[in-house]
Short mmCIF file of C-alpha atoms and ligand atoms in Angstrom, two decimals:
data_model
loop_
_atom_site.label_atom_id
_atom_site.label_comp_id
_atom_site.label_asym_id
_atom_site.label_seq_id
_atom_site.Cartn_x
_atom_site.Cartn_y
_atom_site.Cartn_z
CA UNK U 232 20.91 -21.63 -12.58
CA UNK U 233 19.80 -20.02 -9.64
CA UNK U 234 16.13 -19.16 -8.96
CA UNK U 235 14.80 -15.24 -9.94
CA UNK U 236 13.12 -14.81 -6.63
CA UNK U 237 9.59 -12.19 -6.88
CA UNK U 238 11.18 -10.45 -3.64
CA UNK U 239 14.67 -9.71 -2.01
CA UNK U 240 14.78 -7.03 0.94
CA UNK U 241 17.55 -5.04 0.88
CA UNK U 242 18.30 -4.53 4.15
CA UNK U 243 21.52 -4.19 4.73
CA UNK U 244 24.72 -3.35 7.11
CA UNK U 245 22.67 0.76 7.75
CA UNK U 246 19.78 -0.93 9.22
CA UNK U 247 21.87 -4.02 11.03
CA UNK U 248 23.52 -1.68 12.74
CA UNK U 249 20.58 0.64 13.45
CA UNK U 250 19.15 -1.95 15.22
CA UNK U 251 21.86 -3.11 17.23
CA UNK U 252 22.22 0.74 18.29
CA UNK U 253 18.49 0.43 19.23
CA UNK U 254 18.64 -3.02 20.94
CA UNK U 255 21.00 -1.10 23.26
CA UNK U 256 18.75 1.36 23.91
CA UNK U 257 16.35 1.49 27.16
CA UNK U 258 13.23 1.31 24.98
CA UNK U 259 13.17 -2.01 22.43
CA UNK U 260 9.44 -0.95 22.23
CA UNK U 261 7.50 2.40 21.19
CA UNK U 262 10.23 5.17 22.16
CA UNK U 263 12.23 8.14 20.90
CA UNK U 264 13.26 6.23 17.80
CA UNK U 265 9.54 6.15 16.88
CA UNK U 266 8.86 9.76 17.05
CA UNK U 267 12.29 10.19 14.85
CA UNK U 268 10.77 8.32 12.43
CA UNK U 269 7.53 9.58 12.60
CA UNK U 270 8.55 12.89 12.05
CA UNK U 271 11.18 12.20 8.80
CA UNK U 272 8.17 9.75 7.16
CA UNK U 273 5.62 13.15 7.72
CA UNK U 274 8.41 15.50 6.16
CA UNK U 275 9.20 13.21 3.60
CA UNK U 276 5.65 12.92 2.68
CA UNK U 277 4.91 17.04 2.99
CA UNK U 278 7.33 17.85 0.53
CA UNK U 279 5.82 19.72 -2.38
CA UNK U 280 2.98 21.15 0.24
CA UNK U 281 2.02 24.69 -0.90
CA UNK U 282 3.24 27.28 1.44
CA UNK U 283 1.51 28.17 4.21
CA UNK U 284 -0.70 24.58 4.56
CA UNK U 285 0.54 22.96 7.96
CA UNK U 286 2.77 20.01 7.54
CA UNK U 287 1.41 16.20 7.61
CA UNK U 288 1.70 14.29 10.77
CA UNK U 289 1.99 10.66 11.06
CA UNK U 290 1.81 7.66 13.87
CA UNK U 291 3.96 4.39 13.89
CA UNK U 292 1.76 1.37 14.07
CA UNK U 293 1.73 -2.10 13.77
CA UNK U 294 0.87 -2.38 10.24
CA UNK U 295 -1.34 -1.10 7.51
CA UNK U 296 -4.28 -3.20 8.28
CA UNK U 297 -3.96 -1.68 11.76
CA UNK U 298 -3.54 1.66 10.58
CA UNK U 299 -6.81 1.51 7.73
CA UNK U 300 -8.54 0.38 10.66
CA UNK U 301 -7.90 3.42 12.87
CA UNK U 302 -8.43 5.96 9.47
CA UNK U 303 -11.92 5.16 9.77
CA UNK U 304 -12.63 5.26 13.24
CA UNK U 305 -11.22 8.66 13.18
CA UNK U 306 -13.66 9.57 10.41
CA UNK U 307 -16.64 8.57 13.21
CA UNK U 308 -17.35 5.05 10.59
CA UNK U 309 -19.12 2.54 12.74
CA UNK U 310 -22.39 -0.03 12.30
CA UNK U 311 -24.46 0.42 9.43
CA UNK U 312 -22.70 2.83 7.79
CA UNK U 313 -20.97 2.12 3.96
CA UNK U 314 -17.76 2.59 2.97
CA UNK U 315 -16.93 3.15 -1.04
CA UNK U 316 -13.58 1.02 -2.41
CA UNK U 317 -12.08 -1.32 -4.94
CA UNK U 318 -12.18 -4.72 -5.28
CA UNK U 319 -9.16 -4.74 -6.75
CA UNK U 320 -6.92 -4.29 -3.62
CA UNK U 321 -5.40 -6.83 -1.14
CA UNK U 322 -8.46 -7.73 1.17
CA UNK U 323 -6.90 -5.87 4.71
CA UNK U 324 -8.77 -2.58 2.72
CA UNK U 325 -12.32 -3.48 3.30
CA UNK U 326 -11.70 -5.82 6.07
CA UNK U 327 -10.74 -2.31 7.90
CA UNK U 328 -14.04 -1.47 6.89
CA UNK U 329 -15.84 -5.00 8.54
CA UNK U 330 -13.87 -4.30 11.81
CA UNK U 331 -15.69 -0.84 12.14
CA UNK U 332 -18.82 -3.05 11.34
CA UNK U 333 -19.71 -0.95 8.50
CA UNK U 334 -20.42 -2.51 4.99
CA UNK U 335 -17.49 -2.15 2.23
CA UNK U 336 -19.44 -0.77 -1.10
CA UNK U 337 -17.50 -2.00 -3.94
CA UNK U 338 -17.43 -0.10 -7.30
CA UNK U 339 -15.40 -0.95 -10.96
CA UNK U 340 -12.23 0.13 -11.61
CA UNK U 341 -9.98 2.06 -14.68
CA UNK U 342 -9.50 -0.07 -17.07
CA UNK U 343 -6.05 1.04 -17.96
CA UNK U 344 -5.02 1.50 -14.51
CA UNK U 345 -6.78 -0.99 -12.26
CA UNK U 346 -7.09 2.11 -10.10
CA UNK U 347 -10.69 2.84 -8.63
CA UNK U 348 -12.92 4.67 -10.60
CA UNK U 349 -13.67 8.51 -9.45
CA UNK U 350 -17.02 8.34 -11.35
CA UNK U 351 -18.35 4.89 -10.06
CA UNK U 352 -17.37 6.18 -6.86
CA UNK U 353 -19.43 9.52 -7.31
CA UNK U 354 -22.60 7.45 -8.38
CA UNK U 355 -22.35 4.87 -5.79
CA UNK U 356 -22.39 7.51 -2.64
CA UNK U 357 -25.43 7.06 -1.09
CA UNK U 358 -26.71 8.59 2.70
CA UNK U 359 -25.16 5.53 4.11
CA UNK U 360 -21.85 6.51 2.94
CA UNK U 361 -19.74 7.70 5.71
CA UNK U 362 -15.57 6.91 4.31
CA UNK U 363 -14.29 6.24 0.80
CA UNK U 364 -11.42 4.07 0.56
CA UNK U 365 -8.41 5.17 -2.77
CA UNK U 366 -6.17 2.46 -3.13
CA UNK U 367 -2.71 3.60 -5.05
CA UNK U 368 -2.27 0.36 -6.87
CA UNK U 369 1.20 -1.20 -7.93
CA UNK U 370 2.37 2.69 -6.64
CA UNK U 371 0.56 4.88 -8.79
CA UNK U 372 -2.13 7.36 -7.25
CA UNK U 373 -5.72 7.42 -7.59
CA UNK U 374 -7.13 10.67 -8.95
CA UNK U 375 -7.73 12.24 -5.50
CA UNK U 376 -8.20 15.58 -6.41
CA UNK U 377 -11.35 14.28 -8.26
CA UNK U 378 -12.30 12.09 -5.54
CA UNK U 379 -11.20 15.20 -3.08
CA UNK U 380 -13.63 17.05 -4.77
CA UNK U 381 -16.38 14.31 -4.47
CA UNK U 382 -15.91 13.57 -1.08
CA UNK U 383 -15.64 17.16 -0.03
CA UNK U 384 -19.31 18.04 -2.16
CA UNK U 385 -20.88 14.59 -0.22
CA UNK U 386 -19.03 14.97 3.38
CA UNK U 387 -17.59 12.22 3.17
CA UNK U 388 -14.50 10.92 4.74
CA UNK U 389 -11.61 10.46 2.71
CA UNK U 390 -8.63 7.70 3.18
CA UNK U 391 -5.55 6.72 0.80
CA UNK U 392 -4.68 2.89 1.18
CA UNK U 393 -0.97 3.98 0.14
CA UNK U 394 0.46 0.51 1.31
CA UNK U 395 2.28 0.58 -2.46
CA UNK U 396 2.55 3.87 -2.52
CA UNK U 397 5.35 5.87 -0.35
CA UNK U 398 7.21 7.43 -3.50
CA UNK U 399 4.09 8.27 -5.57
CA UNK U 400 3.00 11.91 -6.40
CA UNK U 401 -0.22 12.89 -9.20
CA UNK U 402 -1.28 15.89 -10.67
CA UNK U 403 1.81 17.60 -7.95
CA UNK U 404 0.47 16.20 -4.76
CA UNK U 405 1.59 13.00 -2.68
CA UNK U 406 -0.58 10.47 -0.53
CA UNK U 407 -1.57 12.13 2.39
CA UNK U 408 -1.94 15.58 0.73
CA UNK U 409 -5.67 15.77 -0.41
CA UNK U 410 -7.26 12.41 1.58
CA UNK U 411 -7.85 12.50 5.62
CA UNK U 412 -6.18 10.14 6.36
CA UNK U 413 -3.25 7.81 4.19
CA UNK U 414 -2.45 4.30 5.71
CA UNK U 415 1.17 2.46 4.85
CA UNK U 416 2.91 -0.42 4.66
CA UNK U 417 6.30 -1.49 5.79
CA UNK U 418 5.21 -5.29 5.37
CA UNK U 419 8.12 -7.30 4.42
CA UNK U 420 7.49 -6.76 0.69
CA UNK U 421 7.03 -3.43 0.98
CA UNK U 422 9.17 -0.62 -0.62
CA UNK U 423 10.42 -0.15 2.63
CA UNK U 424 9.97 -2.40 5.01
CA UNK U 425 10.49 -3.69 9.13
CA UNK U 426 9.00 -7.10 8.11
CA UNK U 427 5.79 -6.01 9.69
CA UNK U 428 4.85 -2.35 10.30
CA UNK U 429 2.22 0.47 9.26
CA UNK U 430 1.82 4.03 9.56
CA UNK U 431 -1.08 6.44 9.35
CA UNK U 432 -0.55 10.08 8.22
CA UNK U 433 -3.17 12.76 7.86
CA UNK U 434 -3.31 16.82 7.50
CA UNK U 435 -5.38 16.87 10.03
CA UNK U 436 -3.29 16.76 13.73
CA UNK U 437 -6.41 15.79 15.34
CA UNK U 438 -6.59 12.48 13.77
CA UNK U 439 -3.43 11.70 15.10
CA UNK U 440 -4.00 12.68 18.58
CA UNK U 441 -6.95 10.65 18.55
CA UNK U 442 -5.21 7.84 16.59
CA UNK U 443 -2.53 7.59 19.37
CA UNK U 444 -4.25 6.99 22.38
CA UNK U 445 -6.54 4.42 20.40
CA UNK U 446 -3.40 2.55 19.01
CA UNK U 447 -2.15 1.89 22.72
CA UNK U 448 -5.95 0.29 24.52
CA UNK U 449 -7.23 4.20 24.69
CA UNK U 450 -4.63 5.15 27.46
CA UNK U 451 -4.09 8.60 27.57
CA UNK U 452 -0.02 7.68 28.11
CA UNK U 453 2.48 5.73 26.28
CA UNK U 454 5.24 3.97 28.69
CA UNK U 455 7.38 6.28 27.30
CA UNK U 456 5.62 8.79 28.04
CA UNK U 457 4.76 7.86 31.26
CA UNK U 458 8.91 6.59 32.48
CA UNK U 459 9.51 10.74 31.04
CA UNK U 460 8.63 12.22 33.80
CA UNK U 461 10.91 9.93 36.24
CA UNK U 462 8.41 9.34 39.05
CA UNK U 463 5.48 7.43 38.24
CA UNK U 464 2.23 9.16 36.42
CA UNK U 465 -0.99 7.31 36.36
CA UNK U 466 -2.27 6.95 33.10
CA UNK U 467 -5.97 6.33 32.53
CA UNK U 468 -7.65 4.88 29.98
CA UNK U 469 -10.23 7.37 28.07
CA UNK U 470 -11.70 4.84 25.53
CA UNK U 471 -11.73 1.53 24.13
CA UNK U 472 -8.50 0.93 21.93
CA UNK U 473 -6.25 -1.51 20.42
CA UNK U 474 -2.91 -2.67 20.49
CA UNK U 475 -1.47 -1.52 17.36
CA UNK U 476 2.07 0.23 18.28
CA UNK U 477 5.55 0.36 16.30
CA UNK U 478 8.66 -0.22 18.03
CA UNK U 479 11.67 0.95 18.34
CA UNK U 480 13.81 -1.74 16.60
CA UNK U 481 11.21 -1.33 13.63
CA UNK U 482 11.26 2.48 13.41
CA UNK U 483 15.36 1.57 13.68
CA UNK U 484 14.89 -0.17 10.83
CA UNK U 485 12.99 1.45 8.74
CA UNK U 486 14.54 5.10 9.02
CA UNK U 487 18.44 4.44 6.87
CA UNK U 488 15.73 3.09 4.55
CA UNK U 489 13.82 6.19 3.98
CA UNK U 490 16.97 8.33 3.94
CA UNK U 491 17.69 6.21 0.55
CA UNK U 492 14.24 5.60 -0.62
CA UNK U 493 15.01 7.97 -4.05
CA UNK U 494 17.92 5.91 -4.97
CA UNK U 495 15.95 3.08 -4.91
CA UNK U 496 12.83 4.33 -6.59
CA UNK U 497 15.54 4.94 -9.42
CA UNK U 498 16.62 1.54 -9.74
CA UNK U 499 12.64 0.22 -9.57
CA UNK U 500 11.81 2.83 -12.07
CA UNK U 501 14.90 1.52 -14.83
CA UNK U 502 13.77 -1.94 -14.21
CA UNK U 503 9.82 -1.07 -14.92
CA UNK U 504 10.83 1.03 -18.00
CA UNK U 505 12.98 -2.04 -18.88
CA UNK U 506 9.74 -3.90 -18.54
CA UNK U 507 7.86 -2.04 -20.58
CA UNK U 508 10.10 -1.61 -23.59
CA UNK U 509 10.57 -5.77 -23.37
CA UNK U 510 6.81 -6.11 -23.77
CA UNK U 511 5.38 -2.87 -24.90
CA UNK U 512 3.07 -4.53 -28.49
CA UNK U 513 3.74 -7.62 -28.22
CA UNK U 514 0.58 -9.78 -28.89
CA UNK U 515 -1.01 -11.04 -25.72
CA UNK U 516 0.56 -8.79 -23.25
CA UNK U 517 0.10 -6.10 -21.49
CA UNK U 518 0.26 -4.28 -18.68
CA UNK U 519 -1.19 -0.88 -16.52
CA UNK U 520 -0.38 2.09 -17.60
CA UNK U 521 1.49 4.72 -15.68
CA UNK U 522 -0.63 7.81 -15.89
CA UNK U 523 1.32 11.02 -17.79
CA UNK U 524 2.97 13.38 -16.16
CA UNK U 525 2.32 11.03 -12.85
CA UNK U 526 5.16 9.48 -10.65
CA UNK U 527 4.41 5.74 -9.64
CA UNK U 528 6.37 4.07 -6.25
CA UNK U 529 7.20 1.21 -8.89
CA UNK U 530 5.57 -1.13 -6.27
CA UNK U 531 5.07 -3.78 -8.14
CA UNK U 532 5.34 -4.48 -12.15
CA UNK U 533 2.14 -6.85 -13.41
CA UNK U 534 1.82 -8.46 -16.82
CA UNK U 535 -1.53 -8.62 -18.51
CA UNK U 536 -1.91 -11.95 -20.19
CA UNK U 537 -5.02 -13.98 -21.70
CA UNK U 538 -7.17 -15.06 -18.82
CA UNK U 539 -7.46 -18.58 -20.31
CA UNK U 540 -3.47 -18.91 -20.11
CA UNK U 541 -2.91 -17.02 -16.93
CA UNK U 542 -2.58 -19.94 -14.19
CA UNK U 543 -0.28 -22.29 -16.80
CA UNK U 544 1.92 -19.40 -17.31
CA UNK U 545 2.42 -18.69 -13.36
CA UNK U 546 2.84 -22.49 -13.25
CA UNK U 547 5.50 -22.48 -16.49
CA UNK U 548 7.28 -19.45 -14.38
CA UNK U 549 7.59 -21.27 -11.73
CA UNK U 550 9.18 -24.14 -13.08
CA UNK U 551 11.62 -22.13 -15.19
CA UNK U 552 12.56 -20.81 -11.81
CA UNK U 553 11.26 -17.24 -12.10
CA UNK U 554 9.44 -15.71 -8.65
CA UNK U 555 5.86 -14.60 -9.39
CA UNK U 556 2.77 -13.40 -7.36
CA UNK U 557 -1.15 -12.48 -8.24
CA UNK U 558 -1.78 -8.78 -7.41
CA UNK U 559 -5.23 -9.43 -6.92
CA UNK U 560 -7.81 -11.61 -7.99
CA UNK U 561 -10.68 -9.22 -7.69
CA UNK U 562 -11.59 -9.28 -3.80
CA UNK U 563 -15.63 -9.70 -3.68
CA UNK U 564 -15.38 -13.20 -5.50
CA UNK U 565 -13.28 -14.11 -2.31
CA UNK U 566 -16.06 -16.88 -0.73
CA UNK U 567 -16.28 -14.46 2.71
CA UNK U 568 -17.41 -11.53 0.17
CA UNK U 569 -19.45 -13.69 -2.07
CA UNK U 570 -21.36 -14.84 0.92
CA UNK U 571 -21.40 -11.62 3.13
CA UNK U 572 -21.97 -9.10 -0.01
CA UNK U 573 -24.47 -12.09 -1.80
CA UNK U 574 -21.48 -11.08 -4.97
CA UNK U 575 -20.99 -12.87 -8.21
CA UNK U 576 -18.98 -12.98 -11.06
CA UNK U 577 -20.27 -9.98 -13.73
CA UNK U 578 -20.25 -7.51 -10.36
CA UNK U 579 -17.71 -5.49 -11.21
CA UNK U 580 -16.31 -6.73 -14.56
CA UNK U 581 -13.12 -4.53 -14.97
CA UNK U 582 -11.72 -5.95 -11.70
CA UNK U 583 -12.39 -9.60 -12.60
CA UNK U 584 -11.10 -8.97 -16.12
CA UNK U 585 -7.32 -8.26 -14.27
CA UNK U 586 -7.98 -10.38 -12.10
CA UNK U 587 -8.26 -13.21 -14.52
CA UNK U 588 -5.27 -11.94 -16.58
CA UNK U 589 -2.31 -9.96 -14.04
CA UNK U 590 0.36 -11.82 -12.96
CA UNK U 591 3.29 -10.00 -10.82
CA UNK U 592 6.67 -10.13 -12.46
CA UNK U 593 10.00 -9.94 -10.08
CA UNK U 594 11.05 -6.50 -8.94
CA UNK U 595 13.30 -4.87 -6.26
CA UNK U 596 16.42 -1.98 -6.51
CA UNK U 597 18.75 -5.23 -6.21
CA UNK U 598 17.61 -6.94 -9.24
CA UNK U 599 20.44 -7.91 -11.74
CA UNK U 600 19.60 -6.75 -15.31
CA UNK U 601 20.51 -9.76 -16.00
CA UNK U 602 18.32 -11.91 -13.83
CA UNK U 603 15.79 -9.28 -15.18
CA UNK U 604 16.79 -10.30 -18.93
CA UNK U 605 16.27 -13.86 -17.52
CA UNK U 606 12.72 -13.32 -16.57
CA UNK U 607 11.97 -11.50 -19.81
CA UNK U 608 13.39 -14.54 -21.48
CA UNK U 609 10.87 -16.78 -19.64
CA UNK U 610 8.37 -14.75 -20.68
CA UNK U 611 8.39 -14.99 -23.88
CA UNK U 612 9.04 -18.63 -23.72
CA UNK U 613 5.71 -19.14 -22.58
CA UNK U 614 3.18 -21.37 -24.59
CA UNK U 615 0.15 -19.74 -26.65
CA UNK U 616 -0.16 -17.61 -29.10
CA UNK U 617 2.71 -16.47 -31.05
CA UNK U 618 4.43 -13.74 -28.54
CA UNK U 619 6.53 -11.97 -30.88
CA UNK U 620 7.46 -8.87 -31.13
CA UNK U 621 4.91 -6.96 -33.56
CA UNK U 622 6.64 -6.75 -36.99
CA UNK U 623 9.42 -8.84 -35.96
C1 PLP L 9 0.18 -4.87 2.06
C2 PLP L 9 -1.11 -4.17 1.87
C3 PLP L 9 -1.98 -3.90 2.95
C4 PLP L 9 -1.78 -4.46 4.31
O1 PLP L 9 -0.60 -4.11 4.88
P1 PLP L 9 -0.17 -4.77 6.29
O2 PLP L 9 0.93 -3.87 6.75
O3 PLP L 9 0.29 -6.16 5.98
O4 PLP L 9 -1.35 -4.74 7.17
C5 PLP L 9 -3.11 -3.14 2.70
N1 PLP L 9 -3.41 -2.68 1.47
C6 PLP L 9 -2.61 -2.94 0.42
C7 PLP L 9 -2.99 -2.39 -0.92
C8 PLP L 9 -1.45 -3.73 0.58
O5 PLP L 9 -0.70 -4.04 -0.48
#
């Protein structure tokens, strides 16, 4: 039998022919098709705005990394200062932090949720704090209009790491909505994806004007920009930037993907509910919980299992052919953060406790129920304790 890969893309014949169209174009880098999609991913993401508050605007970049990097340089983070987030994320969220040379603070998360705690954030602001970094984890939202109203009472910067999180809204707002700025993902994973790309969207349009002349070395003009105008324009450059820019082929890509992106959060949703019905009280599973009355991206669907038996049972996946990943082992036990934060195990205990026990299961719109019913099946064929079905 063939394998149950953890990932397929679906990109298909739409987006092929996108970027053929776009290969044709004069522009294969940063262009009009960038701005398109700019503007349909900050409509997309405004939806549900209450009237009268000025719609999102967002910038193209060259991934998420690149774009949680820029976030906090718009919020004025540099040396010394300390930036509040989770160590259970991917590590690009407090490397962003690192690049600014500020120090990434790292508090517990919900136990339930693996989703960053609005309380241990609240007690660990200190003067030093300048940003705080929400991570929507697996595609469910942080509370951020608790941590709005933190950061708001502390001045302090707010940013959404929404890398899972496109197709997520909580408590009637989406990412972007309440933080200052919201980073994403179109990493080849991704719910949408260019096989490497980012964006940055904030309520703010100043943060974006700033963001786009440091995304391109601090020049004041993009080549686009600058070929617009038909004779030559000197551009000059008006700080020190980076090279962080989308292109064309990639915002090509990406926007027949976004036009479908509800169809396909339908299919991830059946498959997670699927999931959770397979393993929902069964003795030594579990798995986060999606908060009521909350809408998760359905980024990614983790299984809780005993710490002791997590590694054989990624191995035992494996060899029954079934895709799997770790969404995270809890990122200040890394050696870097060990040594640079002097961190240990016992630091933040809720972390390392999913750490030690999630394992990713396989999940994308494409997925057969049946491959799906395959994976179950492995699942429960794993060694340990008796996995059976409570009362069955
Ligand atoms: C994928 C991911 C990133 C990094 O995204 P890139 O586009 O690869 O830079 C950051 N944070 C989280 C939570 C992610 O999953």
């Amino acid at each position: 039998m063939s394998r149950v890969e953890f990932f397929r893309h679906c990109v298909g014949a739409e987006e092929r022919q996108a970027v053929l169209e776009a290969m044709e174009g004069l522009f294969l880098t940063t262009g009009s098709i960038v701005r398109e999609f700019e503007g349909e991913f900050a409509a997309y993401l405004s939806q549900g705005l209450p009237g009268g508050e000025a719609p999102l605007s967002a910038l193209g970049l060259s991934s998420c990394t690149a774009a949680l990097h820029l976030a906090l340089l718009c919020g004025g983070v540099g040396p010394g200062d300390e930036v509040i987030t989770t160590p259970m994320t991917f590590i690009a969220t407090p490397n962003a932090a690192v690049y600014c040379g500020a120090d990434p603070v790292f508090v517990d998360v919900e136990a339930h949720t693996g989703l960053i705690d609005p309380a241990a954030v609240e007690a660990a602001i200190t003067e030093k704090t300048k940003a705080v970094i929400a991570v929507h984890l697996y595609g469910q939202m942080a509370d951020m209009r608790a941590l709005r109203r933190i950061c708001e009472a502390k001045g302090v910067w707010l940013v959404e790491d929404a890398a899972h999180a496109v197709e997520a809204i909580r408590d009637g707002v989406r990412p972007g909505q309440l933080g200052d700025a919201a980073t994403f993902s179109f990493y080849a994973t991704k719910n949408i994806t260019s096989a490497e790309g980012g964006a940055l969207v904030s309520r703010h349009a100043e943060v974006i004007e700033r963001a786009r002349v440091l995304h391109l070395h601090g020049m004041n003009k993009g080549a686009a920009d600058r070929y617009a105008k038909k004779t030559y324009v000197h551009w000059d450059m008006v700080e020190l930037g980076f090279k962080y820019n989308m292109t064309n082929l990639e915002a090509a890509m990406l926007r027949p993907q976004l036009a479908r992106i509800e169809a396909r959060l339908e299919a991830r949703e059946t498959l997670c509910r699927r999931y959770e019905s397979a393993f929902e009280g069964v003795d030594g599973l579990d798995f986060p919980r999606v908060v009521e009355g909350s809408r998760s991206a359905r980024h990614l669907f983790t299984l809780w299992v005993p710490p002791e038996q997590r590694d054989d049972d990624l191995l035992a996946l494996g060899e029954a052919g079934i895709g799997v990943a770790v969404n995270y082992r809890a990122v200040h036990l890394t050696s870097w953060y060990r040594e640079r934060g002097g961190h240990a195990r016992g630091d933040f205990p809720v972390a390392e406790s999913i750490g030690d026990r999630t394992l990713s299961l396989p999940l994308y719109p494409d997925l057969s129920h049946a491959d799906q019913d395959r994976v179950i099946e492995a699942v429960f064929a794993l060694a340990g304790p008796a996995r059976t079905r409570e009362g069955s």
